[in-house]
CSV table of C-alpha atoms in Angstrom, one decimal:
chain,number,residue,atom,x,y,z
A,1,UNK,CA,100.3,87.1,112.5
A,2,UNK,CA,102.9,89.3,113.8
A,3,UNK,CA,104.3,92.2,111.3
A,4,UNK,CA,107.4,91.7,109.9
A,5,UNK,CA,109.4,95.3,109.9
A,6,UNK,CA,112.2,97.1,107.5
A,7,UNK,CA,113.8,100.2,108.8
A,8,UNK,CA,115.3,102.0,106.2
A,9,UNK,CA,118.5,104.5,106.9
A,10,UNK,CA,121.4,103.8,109.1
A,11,UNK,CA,121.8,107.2,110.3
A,12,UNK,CA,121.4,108.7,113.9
A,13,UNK,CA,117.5,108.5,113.7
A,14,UNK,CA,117.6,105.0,112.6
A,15,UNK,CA,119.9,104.4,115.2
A,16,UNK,CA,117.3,105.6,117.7
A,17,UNK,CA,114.1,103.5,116.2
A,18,UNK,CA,116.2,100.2,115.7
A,19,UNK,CA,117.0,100.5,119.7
A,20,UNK,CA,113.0,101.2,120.4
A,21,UNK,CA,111.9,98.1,117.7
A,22,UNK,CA,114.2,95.5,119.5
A,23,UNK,CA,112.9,97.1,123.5
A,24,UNK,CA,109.4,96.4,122.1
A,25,UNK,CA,110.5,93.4,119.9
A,26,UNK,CA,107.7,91.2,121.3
A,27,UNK,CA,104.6,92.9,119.4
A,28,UNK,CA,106.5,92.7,116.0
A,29,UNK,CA,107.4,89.8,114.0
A,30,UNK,CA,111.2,89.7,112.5
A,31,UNK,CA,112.6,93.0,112.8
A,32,UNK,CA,115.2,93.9,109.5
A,33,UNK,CA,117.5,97.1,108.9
A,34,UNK,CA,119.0,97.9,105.1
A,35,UNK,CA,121.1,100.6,104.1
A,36,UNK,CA,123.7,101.3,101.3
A,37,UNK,CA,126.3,100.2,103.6
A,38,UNK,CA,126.2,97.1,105.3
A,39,UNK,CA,128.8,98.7,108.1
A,40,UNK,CA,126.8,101.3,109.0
A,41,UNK,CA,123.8,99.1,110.0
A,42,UNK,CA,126.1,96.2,111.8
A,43,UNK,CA,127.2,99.1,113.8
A,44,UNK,CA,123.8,99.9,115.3
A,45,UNK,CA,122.8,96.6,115.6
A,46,UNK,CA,126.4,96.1,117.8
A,47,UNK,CA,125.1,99.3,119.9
A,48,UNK,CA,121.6,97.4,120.4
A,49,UNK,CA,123.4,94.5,121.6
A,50,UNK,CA,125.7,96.6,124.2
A,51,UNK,CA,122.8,97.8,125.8
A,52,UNK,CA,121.0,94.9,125.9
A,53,UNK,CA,117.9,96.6,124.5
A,54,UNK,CA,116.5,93.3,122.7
A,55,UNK,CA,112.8,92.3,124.8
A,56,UNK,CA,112.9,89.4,123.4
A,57,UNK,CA,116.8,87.8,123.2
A,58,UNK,CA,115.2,85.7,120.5
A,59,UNK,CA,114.2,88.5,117.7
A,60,UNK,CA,116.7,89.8,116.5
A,61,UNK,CA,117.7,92.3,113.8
A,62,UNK,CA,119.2,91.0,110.8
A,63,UNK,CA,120.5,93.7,108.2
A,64,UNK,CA,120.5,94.0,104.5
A,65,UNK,CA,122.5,96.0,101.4
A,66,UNK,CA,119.7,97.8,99.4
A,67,UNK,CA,120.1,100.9,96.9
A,68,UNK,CA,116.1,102.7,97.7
A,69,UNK,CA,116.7,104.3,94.8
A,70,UNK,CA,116.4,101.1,92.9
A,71,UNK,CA,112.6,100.5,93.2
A,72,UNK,CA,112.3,97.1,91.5
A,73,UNK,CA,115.2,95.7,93.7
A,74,UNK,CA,113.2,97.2,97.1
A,75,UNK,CA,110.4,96.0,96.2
A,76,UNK,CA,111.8,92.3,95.7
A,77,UNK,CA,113.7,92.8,99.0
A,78,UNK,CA,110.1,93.8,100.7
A,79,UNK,CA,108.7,90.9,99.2
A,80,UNK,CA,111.3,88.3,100.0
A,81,UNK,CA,111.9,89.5,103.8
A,82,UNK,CA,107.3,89.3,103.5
A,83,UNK,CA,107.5,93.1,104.8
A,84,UNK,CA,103.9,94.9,106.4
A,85,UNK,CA,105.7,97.5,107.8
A,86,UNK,CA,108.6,99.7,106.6
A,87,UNK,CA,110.0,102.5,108.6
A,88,UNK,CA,111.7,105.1,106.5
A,89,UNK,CA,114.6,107.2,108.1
A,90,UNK,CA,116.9,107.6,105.1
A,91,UNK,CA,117.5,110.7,103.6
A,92,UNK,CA,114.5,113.1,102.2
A,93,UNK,CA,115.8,112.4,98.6
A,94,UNK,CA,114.1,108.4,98.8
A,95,UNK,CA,111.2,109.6,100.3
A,96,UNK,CA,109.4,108.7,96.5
A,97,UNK,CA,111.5,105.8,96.0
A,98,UNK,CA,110.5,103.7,98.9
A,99,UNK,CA,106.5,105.0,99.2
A,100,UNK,CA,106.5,103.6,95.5
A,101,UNK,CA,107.6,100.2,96.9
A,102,UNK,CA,105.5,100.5,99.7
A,103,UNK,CA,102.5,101.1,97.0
A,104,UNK,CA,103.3,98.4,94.7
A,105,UNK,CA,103.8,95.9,97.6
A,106,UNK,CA,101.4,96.9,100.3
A,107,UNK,CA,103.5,97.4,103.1
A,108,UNK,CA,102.3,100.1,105.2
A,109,UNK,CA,105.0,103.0,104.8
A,110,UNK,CA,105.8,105.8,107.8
A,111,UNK,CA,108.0,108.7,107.3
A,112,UNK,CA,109.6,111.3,109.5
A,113,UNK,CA,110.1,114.4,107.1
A,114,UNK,CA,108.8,115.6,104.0
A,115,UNK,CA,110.4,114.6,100.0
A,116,UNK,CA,113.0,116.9,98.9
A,117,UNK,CA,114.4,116.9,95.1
A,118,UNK,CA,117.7,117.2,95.4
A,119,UNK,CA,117.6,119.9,92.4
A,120,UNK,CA,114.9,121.9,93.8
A,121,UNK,CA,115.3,124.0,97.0
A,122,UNK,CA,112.1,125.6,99.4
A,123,UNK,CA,109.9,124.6,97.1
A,124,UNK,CA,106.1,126.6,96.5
A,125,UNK,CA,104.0,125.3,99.7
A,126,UNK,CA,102.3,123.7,100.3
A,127,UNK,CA,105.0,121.2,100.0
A,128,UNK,CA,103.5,118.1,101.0
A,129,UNK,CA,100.9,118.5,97.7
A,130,UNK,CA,104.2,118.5,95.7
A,131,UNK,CA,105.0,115.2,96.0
A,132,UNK,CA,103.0,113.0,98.8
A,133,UNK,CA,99.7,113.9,98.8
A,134,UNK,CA,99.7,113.6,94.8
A,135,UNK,CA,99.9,110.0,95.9
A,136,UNK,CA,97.1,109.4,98.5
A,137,UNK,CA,94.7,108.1,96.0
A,138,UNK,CA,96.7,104.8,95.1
A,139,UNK,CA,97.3,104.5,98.7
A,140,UNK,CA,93.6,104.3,99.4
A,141,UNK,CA,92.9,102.1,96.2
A,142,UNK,CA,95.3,100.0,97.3
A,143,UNK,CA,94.8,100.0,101.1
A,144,UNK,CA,98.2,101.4,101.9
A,145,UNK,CA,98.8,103.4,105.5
A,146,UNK,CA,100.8,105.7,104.9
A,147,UNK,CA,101.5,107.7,107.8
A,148,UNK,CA,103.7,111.3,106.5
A,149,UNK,CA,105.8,113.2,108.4
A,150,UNK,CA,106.0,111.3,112.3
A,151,UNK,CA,108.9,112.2,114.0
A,152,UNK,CA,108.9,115.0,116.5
A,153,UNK,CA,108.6,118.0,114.5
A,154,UNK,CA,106.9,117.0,112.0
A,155,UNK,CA,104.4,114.2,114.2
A,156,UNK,CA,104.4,114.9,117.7
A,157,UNK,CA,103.9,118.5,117.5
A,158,UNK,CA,101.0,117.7,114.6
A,159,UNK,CA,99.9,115.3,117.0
A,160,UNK,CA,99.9,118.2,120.3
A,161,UNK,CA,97.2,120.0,117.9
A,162,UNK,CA,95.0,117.4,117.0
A,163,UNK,CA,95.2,117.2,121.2
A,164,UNK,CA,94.5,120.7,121.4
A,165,UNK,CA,91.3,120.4,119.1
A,166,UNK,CA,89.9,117.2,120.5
A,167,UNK,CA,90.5,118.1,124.3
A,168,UNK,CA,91.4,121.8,124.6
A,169,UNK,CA,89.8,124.6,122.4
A,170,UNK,CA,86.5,125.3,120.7
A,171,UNK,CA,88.4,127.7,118.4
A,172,UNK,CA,92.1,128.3,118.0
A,173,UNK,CA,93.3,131.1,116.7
A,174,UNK,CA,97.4,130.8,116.6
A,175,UNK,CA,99.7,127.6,117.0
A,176,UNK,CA,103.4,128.4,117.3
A,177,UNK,CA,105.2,125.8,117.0
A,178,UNK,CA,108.5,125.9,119.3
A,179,UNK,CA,112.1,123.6,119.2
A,180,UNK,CA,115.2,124.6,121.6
A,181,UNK,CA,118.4,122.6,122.3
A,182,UNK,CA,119.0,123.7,125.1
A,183,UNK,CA,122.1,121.3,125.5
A,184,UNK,CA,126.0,121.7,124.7
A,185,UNK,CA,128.0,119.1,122.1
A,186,UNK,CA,131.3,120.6,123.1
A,187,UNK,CA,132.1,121.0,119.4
A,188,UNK,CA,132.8,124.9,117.5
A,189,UNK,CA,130.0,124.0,115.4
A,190,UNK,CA,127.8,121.3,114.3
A,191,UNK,CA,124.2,120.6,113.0
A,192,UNK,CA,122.3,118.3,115.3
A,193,UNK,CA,120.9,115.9,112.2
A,194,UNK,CA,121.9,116.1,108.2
A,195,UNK,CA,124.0,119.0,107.3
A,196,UNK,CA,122.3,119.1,104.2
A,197,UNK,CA,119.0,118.6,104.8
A,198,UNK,CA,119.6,121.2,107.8
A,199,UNK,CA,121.0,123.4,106.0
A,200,UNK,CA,118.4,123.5,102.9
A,201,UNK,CA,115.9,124.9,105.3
A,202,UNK,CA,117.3,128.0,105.6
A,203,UNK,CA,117.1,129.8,102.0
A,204,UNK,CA,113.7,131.2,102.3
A,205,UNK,CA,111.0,131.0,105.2
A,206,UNK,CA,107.6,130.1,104.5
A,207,UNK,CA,105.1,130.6,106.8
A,208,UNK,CA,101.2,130.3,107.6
A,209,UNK,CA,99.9,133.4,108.6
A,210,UNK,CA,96.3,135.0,108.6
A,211,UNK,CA,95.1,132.0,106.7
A,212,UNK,CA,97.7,132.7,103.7
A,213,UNK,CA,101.5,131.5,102.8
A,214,UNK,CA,103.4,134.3,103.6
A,215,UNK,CA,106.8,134.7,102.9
A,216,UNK,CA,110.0,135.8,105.0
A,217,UNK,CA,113.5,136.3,104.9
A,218,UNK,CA,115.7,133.7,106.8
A,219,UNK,CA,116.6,134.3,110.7
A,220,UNK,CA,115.1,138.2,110.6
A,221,UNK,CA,112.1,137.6,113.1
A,222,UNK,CA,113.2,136.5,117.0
A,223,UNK,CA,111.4,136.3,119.8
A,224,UNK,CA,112.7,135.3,123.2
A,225,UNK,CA,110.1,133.0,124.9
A,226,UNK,CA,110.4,131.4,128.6
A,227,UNK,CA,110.6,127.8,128.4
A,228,UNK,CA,109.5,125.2,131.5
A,229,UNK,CA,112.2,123.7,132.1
A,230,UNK,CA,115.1,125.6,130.5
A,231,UNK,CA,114.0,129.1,130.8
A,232,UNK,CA,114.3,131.7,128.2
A,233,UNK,CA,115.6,130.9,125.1
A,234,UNK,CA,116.2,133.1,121.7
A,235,UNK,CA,114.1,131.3,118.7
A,236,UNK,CA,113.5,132.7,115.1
A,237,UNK,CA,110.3,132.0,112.6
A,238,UNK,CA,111.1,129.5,110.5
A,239,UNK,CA,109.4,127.2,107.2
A,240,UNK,CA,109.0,123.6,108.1
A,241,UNK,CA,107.2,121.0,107.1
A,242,UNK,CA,104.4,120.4,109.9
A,243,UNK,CA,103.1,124.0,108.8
A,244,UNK,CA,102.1,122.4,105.3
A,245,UNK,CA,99.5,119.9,106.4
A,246,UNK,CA,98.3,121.8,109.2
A,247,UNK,CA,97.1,124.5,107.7
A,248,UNK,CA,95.4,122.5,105.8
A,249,UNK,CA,94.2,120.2,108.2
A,250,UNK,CA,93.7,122.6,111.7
A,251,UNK,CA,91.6,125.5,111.6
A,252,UNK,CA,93.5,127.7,113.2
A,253,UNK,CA,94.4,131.6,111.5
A,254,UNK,CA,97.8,131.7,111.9
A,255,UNK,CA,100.3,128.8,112.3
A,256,UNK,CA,104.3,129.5,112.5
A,257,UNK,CA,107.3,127.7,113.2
A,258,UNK,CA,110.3,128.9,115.5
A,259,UNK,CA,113.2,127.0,116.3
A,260,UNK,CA,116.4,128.0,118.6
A,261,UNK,CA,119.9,129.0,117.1
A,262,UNK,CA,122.6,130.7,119.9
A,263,UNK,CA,124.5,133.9,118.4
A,264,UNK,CA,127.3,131.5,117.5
A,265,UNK,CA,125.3,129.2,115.4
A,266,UNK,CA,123.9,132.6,113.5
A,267,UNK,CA,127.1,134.0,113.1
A,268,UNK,CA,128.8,130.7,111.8
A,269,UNK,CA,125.8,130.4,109.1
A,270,UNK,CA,125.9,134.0,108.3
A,271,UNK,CA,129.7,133.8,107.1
A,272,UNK,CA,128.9,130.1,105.1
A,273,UNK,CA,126.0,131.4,104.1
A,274,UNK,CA,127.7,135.0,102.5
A,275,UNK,CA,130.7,133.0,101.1
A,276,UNK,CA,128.7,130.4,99.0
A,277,UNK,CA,129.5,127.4,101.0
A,278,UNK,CA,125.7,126.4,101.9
A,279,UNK,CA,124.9,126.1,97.9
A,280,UNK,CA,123.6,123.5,96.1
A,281,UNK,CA,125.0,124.1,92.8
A,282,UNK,CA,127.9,122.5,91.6
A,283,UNK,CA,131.0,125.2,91.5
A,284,UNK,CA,134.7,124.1,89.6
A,285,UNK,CA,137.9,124.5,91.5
A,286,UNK,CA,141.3,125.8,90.0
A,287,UNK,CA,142.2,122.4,89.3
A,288,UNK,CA,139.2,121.5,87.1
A,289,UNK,CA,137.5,119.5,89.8
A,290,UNK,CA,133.7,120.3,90.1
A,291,UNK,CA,132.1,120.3,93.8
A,292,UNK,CA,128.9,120.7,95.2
A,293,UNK,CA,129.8,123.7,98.6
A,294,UNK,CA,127.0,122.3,100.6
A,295,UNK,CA,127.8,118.9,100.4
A,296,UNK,CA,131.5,119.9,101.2
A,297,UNK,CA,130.6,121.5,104.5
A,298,UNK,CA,128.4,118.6,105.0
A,299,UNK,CA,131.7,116.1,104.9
A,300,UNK,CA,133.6,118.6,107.1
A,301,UNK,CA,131.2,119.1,109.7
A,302,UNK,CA,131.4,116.5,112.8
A,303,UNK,CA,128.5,113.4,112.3
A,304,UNK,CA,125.7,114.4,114.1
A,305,UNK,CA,126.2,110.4,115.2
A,306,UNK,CA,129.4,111.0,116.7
A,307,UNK,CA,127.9,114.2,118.8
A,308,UNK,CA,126.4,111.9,121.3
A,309,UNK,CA,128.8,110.5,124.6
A,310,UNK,CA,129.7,114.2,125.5
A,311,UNK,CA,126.2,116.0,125.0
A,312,UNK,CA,124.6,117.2,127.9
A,313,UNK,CA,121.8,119.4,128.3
A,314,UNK,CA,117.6,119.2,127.9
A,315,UNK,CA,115.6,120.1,124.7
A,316,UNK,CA,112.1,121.5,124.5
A,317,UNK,CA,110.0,121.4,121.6
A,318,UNK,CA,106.0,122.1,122.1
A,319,UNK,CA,103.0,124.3,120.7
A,320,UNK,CA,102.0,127.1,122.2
A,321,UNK,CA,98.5,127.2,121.3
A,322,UNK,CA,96.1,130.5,121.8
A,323,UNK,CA,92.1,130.4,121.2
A,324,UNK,CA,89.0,130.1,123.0
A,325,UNK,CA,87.2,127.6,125.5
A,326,UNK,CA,83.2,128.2,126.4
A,327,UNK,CA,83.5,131.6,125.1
A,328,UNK,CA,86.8,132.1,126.9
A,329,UNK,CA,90.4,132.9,126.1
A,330,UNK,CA,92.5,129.8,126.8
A,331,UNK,CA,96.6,129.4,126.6
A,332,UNK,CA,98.1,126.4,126.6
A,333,UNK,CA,101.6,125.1,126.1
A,334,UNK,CA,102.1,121.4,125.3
A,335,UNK,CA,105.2,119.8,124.9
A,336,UNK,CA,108.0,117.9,126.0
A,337,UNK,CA,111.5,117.7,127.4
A,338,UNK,CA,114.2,115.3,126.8
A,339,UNK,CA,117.5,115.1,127.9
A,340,UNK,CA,120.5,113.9,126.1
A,341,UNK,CA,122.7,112.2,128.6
A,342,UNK,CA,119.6,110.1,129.8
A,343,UNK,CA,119.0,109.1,125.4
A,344,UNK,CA,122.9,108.6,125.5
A,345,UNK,CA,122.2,106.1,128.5
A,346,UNK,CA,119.4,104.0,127.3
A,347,UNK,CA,120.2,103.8,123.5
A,348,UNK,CA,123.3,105.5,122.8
A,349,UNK,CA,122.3,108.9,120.7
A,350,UNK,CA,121.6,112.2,121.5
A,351,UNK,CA,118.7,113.9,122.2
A,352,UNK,CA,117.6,115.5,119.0
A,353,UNK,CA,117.9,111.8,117.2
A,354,UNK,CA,116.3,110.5,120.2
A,355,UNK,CA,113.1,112.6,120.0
A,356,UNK,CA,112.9,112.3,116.0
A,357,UNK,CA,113.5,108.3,116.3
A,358,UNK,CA,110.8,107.0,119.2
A,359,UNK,CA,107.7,108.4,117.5
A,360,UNK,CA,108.3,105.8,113.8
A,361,UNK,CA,108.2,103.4,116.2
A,362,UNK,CA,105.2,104.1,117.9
A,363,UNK,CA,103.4,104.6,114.9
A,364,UNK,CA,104.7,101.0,114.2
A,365,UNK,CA,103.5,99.7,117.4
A,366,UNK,CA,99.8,101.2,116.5
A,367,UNK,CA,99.7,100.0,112.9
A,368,UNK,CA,100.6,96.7,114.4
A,369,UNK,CA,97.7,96.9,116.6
A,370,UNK,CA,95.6,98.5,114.4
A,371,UNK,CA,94.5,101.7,115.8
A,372,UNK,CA,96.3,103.3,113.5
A,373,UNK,CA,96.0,101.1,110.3
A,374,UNK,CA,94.1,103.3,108.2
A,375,UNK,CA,94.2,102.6,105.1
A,376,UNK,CA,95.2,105.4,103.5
A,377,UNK,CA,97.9,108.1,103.3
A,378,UNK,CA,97.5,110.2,106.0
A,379,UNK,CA,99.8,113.4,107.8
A,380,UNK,CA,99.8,112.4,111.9
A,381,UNK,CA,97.1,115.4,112.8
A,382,UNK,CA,94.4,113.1,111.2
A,383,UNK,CA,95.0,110.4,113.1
A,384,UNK,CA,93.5,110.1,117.1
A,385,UNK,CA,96.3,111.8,119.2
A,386,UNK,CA,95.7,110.0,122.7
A,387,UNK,CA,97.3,106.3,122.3
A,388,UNK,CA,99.8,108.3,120.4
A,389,UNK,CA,100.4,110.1,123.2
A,390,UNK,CA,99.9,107.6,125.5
A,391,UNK,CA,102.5,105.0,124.1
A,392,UNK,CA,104.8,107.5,123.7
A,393,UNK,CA,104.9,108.7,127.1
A,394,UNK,CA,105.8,104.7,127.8
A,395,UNK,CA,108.7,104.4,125.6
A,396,UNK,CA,110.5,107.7,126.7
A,397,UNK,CA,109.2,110.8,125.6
A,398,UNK,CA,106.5,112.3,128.1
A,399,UNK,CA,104.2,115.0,127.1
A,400,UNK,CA,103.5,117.8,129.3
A,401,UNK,CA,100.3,120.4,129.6
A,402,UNK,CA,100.5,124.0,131.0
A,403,UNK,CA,98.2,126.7,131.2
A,404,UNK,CA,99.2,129.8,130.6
A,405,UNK,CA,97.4,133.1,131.5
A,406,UNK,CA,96.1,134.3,128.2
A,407,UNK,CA,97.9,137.4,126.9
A,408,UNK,CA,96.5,140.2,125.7
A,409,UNK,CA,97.3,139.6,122.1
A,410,UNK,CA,98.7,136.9,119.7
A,411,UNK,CA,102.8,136.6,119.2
């Protein structure tokens, strides 16, 4: 019996994994999208259409009006639609909302970033025991696969280590995680996914460092590293959510995160950032009218949807990895590159969503399978990398190996 899927979200991600579902239609069983807004899915499933993108002309998506923050009403929707599968790519707030349905029906649920409360901001690490993993016991008692955090970063670059240990490395010593957009919007400023959720990252940095949480202030450590592909590129340490499983999960002594922001993007944040726009808490106008700043800039800020026809340009996002092999020092640097007017091309989205919405799928496709129906909740570095990697590089996003000459010491 083929699985029956629900992708959950209408947003640029969702976009991207609702194009891959109906290219690989023919290993699923009905495909379904729901979303607050009934528009908003219509609209991708319109896009899917234009493309032609559907395997199998037969299977198509149909799309549904849910609230995921009404559990009881998910969890009749999963049960009428017979759901084994649900894909969420809504925002980080229903991450707890739609695992419980997943739980109480025994769908298998896959996720590609970690729960936020919308009261609480950069929470104590390691985040992932906040909320998830408190969970993992009635997703093995009830049989549940659960796969956390598999996008890009977090789930490719979790799945790049697990590479590294299996194939690579006897012993690692540092993994530095890297993500550059490398490409041009054309706009003065935008984020490339959820203003909010972007944004929210940035008020503290966690970070995994000689075996401890160590923390740091936001955007004070660079380093300017030389990319394959699209050279050097500026990046700064940063918290993120891949760093909270793996340090549990990888032995490795330090493990850090560094993503790429141009001098504009620093500036531009700097001045929200000083003038209170990027907070959370609720502020009152002169007129008696109480608004949340963050969420204000959010609804000023271009879509990250609408970024997509005019972006050209390549990312790179990889792990630098540094350790030892038979006794020797070893460097390697996996990753990938993906260019957003060849995403904008096959499935209408940019690159970032692009990269963030083909893994979810894959992850489907192996649950479906069962090569990766395990039962249990799980982050993607416990899972076997290679037909992760291996389907991946078949549905668009190619992973790459180089070997560096090992440096003298650890960045």
């Amino acid at each position: 019996m083929k699985r029956n899927v629900l992708v959950i979200g209408a947003g640029a991600v969702a976009h991207v994994v609702c194009h891959k579902l109906a290219q690989n239609n023919d290993v699923f069983g009905k495909l379904y999208i729901a979303s607050r807004t009934l528009k908003s899915c219509d609209a991708i499933l319109d896009s899917i259409k234009k493309k032609k993108n559907y395997k199998n002309p037969d299977n198509e998506f149909s799309s549904k009006q849910i609230d995921v923050f009404d559990v009881p009403a998910l969890i009749d929707l999963i049960k009428q639609l017979n759901i084994t599968i649900v894909i969420n790519v809504a925002s980080a707030f229903c991450n707890m909302s739609i695992l419980e349905a997943c739980i109480q029906t025994g769908s298998a649920y896959i996720d590609t970033a970690i729960h936020e409360d919308p009261k609480k901001v950069c929470e104590n690490p390691p985040w992932y025991a906040n909320y998830e993993w408190k969970r993992k016991d009635r997703c093995t008692e009830k049989k549940v696969t659960a796969i956390l955090g598999c996008g890009f970063d977090p789930g490719v670059v979790n799945a790049y280590c697990a590479l590294a240990v299996k194939h690579h490395f006897d012993k690692i010593a540092t993994i530095d995680i890297m993500d550059v957009n490398a490409g041009s919007h054309g706009k003065y400023f935008a984020t490339n996914f959820d203003p909010e959720i972007n944004f929210r990252e940035f008020h503290k940095v966690w970070t995994w460092i000689d075996n401890q949480w160590v923390q740091k202030p936001v955007h004070a450590d660079k380093l300017v590293y030389d990319f394959p592909v699209v050279g050097e590129q500026p990046v700064y340490l940063t918290g993120h959510d891949e760093l909270h499983s793996l340090s549990k999960n990888i032995k490795a002594k330090s493990i850090r995160f560094w993503m790429g922001f141009s001098d504009h993007y620093i500036n531009v944040f700097t001045v929200l950032k000083k003038i209170g726009l990027l907070s959370e808490k609720p502020v009152k106008t002169a007129e008696g009218l109480e608004v949340v700043p963050l969420k204000v800039v959010k609804a000023c800020l271009p879509n990250p949807k609408t970024l997509a026809p005019n972006y050209t340009g390549k990312t790179c996002i990889g792990c630098l990895i540094k350790g030892k092999k038979d006794k020797k020092n070893k460097e390697l640097f996996i990753y990938n590159i993906c260019d957003h007017k060849d995403c904008y091309n096959e499935v209408e989205a940019q690159a970032i969503s692009y990269t963030a919405g083909v893994p979810p799928v894959v992850a489907a496709m192996l649950i479906a399978n069962g090569t990766w129906d395990v039962k249990t909740m799980v982050n993607v570095e416990e899972l076997d990398p290679d037909p992760f990697i291996e389907l991946l590089g078949k549905n668009g996003l190619s992973t790459a190996v180089l070997e560096n000459t090992p440096s003298k010491k650890f960045i």
